[in-house]
CSV table of C-alpha atoms in Angstrom, one decimal:
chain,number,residue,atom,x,y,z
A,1,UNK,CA,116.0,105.4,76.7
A,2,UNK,CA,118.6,106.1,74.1
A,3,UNK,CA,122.5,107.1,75.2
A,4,UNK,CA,121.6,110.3,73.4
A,5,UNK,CA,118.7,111.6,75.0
A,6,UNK,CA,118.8,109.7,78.8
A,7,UNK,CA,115.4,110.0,80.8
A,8,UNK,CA,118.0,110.1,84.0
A,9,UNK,CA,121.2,112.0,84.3
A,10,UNK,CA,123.5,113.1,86.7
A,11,UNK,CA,121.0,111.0,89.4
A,12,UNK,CA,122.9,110.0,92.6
A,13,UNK,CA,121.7,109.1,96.1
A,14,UNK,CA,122.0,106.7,98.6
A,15,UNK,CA,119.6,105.1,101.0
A,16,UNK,CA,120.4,103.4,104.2
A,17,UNK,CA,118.0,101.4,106.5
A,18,UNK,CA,116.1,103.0,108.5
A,19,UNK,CA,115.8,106.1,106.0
A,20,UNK,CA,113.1,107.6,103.5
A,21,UNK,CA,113.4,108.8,100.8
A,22,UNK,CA,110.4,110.6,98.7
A,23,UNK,CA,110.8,111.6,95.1
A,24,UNK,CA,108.1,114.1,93.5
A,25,UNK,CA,108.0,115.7,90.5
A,26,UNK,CA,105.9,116.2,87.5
A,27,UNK,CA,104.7,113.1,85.2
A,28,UNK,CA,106.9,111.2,82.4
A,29,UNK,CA,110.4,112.9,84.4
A,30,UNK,CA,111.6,109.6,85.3
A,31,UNK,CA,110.4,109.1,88.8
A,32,UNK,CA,108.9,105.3,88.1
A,33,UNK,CA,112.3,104.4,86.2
A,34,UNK,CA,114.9,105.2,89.3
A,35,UNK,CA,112.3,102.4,90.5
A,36,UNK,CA,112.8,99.9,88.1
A,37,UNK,CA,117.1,100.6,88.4
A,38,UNK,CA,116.7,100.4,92.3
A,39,UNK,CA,114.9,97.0,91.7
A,40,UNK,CA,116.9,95.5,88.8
A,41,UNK,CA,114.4,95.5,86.1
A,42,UNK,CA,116.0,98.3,84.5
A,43,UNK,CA,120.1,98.5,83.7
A,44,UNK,CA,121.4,102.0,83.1
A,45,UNK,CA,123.0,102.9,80.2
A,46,UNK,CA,125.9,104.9,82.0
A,47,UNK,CA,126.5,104.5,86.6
A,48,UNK,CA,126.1,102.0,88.6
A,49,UNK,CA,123.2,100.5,91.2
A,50,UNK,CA,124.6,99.0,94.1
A,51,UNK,CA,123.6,97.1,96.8
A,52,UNK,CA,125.5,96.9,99.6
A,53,UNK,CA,128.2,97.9,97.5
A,54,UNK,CA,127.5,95.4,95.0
A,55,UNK,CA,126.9,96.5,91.3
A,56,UNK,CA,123.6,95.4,90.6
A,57,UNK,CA,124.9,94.7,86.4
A,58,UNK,CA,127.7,92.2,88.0
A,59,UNK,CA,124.6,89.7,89.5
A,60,UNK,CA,123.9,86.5,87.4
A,61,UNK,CA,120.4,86.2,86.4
A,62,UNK,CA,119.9,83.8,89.5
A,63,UNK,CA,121.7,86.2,92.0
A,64,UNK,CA,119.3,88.9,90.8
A,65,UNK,CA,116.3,86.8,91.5
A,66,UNK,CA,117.5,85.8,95.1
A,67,UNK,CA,118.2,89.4,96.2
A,68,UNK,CA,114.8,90.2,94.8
A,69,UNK,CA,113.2,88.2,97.2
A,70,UNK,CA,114.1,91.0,100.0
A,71,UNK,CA,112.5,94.0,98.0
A,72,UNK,CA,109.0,94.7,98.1
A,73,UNK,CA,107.6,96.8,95.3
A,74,UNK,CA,104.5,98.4,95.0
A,75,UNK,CA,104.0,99.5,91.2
A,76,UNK,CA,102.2,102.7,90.5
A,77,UNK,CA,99.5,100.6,87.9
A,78,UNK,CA,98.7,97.6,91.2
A,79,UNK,CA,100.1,95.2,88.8
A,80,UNK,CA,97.9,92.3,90.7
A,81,UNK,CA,97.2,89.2,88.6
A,82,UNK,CA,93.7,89.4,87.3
A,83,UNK,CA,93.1,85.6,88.0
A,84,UNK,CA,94.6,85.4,91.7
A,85,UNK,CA,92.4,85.9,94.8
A,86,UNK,CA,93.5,88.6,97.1
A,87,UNK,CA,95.2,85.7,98.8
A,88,UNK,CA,96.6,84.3,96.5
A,89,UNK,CA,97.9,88.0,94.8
A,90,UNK,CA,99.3,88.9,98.6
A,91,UNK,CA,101.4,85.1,99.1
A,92,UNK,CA,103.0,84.9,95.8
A,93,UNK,CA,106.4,86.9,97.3
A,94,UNK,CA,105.8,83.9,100.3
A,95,UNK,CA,105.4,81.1,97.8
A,96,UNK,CA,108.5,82.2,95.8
A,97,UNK,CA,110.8,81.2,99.1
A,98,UNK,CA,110.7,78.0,100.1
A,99,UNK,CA,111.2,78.5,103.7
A,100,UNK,CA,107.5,79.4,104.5
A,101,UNK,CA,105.4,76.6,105.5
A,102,UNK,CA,101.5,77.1,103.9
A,103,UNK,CA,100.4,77.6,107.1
A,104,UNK,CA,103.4,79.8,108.5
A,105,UNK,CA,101.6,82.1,104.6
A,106,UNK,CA,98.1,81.7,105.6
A,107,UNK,CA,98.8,83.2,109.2
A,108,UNK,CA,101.4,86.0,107.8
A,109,UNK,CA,98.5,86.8,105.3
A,110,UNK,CA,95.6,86.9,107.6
A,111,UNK,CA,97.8,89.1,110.1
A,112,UNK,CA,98.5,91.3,107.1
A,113,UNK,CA,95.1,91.8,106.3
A,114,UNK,CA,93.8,92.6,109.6
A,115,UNK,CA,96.4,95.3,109.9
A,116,UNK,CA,95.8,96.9,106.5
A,117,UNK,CA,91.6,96.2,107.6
A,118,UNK,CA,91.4,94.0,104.4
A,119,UNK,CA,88.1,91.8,105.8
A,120,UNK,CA,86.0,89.6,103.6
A,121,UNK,CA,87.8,90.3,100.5
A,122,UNK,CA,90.7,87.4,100.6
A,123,UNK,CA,88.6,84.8,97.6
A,124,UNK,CA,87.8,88.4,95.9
A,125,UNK,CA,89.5,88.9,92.7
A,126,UNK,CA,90.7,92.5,91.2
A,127,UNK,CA,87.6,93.3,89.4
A,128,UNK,CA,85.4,93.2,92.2
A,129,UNK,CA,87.7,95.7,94.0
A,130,UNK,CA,88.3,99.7,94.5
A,131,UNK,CA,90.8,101.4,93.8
A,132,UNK,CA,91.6,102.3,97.7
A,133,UNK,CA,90.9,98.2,98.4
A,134,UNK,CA,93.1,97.6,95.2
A,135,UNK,CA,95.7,100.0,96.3
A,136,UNK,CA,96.1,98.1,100.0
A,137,UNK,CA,96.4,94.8,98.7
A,138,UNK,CA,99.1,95.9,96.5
A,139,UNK,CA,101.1,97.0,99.6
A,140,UNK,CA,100.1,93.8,101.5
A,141,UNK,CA,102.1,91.8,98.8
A,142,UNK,CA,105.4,94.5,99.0
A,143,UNK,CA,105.2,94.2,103.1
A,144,UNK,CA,104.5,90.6,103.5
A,145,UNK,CA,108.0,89.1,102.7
A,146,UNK,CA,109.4,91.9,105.6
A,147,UNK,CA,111.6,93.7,102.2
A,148,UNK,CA,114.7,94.9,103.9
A,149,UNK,CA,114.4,97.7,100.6
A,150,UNK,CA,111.1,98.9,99.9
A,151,UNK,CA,109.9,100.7,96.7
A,152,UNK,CA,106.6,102.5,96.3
A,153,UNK,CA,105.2,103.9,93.0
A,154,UNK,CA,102.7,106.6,94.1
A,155,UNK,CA,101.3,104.6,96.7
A,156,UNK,CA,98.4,106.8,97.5
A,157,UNK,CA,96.9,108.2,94.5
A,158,UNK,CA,93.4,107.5,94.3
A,159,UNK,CA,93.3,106.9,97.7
A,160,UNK,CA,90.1,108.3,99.9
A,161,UNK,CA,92.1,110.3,103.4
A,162,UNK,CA,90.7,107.3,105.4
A,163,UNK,CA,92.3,104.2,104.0
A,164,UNK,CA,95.9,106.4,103.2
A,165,UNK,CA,95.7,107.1,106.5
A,166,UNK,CA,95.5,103.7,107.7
A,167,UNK,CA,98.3,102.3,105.2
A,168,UNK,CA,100.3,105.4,106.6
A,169,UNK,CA,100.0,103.5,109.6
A,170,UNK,CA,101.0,100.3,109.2
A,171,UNK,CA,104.4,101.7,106.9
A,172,UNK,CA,105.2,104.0,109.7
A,173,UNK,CA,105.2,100.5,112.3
A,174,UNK,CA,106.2,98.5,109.9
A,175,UNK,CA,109.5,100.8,109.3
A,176,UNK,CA,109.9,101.5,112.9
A,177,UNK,CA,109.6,97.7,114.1
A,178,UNK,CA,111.9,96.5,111.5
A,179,UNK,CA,113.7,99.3,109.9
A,180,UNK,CA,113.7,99.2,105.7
A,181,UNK,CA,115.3,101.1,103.2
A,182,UNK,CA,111.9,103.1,101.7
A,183,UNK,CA,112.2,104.6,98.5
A,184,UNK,CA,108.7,106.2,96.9
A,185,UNK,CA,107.6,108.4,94.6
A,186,UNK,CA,104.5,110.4,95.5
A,187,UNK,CA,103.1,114.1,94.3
A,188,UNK,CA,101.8,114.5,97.7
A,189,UNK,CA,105.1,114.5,99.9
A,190,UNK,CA,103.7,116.2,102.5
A,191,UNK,CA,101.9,113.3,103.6
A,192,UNK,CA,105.0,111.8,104.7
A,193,UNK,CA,106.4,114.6,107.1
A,194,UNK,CA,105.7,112.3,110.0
A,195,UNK,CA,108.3,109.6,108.5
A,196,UNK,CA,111.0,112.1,108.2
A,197,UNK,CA,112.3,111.8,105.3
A,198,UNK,CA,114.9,112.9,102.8
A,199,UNK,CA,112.8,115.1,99.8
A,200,UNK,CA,114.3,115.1,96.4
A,201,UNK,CA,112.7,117.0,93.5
A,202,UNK,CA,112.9,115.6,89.6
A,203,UNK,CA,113.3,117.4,86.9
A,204,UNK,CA,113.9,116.9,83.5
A,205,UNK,CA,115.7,114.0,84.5
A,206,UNK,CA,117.3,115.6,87.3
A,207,UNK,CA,117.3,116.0,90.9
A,208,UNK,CA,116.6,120.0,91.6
A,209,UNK,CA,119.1,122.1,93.5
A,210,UNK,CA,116.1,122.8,96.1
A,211,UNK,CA,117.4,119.6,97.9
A,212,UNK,CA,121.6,119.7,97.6
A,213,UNK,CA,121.0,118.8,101.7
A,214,UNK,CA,120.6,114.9,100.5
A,215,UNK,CA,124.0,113.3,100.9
A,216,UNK,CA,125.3,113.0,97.3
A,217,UNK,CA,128.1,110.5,96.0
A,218,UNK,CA,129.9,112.0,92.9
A,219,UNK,CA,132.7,109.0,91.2
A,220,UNK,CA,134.8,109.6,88.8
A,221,UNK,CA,133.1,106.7,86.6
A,222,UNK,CA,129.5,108.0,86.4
A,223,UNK,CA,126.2,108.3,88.9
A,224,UNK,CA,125.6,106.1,91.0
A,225,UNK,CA,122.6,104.9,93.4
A,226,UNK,CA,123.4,103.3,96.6
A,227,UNK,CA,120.9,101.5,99.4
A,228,UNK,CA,122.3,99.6,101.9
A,229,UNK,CA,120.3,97.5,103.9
């Protein structure tokens, strides 16, 4: 992304907890890199990302990583480690805390797969997986570390109506139990009526003027995405 041609301009939103927010619109617009700002593995070239009113660009290296620890992301590839078990893929956000116990991970695991209906497949690795069973597990790792932000790359593409149904499901209690900051991309956003949440189109690297009802903040130094959590 070059200061000459930006992927993203003029892209301002917040998100509070509790709320969801669903971006759609068509492929290589920019929808996977407001993502990758939300979460810190992208800096913007002009704004600001803030968190809790904190400027994401002002975070040491080793703040960063802490506040990482409360997002869950689900990337749009599954981005499991080819050589980790489904266990083992679904702890790593539990093993990068130290406050969890291995037994206080193996219960939250098998609890998390029993919700999702992930049975017999925890020594599994990726390989021997489809895409539906592949696309679960990758949301088992963003859930189990209760993310007070949570970001979802297309979370049910590929997915037969059975198994989105039942993942659906568990997001719906999972945000309703303890209430997250949600923010996915999807093509299919009327899937996610029943959440109600806040639609935004992109395009071109902009968010259409179909959906000026999403509360916008406008500063005088540049865009700026805010999600307090």
């Amino acid at each position: 992304m070059s200061d000459k041609f930006p992927l993203l301009r003029e892209i301002s939103f917040i998100v509070r907890k509790g709320e969801v927010l669903v971006i759609s619109g068509r492929s290589g617009h920019g929808k996977s890199t407001i993502l990758e700002l939300c979460a810190g593995l992208k800096n913007p070239t002009s704004g600001n990302v803030l968190w809790d009113g904190h400027d994401l660009a002002e975070f040491s290296r080793k703040q960063l990583l802490k506040e990482r620890q409360s997002i869950g992301y689900m990337f749009q590839v599954h981005a499991l480690i080819s050589n980790y078990s489904v266990f083992e893929n679904i702890a790593l956000p539990l093993r990068a805390r130290s406050e969890f116990s291995e037994k206080q991970i193996n219960r939250r695991i098998r609890n998390m797969m029993d919700e999702l209906n992930l049975f017999n497949i925890d020594s599994l690795f990726p390989e021997a997986l489809s895409i539906g069973q592949l696309k679960t597990v990758a949301l088992a790792r963003a859930l189990i570390g209760d993310p007070d932000v949570l970001l979802l790359d297309e979370p049910l593409s590929g997915v037969d109506p059975s198994t989105a149904q039942g993942m659906m499901n568990v997001l719906y209690e999972k945000n309703r139990s303890r209430p997250m900051c949600v923010i996915m991309v999807s093509h299919n956003t009327n899937v996610w009526d029943g959440f109600s949440p806040v639609k935004r189109v992109l395009e071109s690297g902009r968010f259409t003027d179909q959906t000026l009802d999403m509360p916008v903040i406008k500063r005088q130094y540049g865009e700026n995405i805010e999600v307090f959590r």
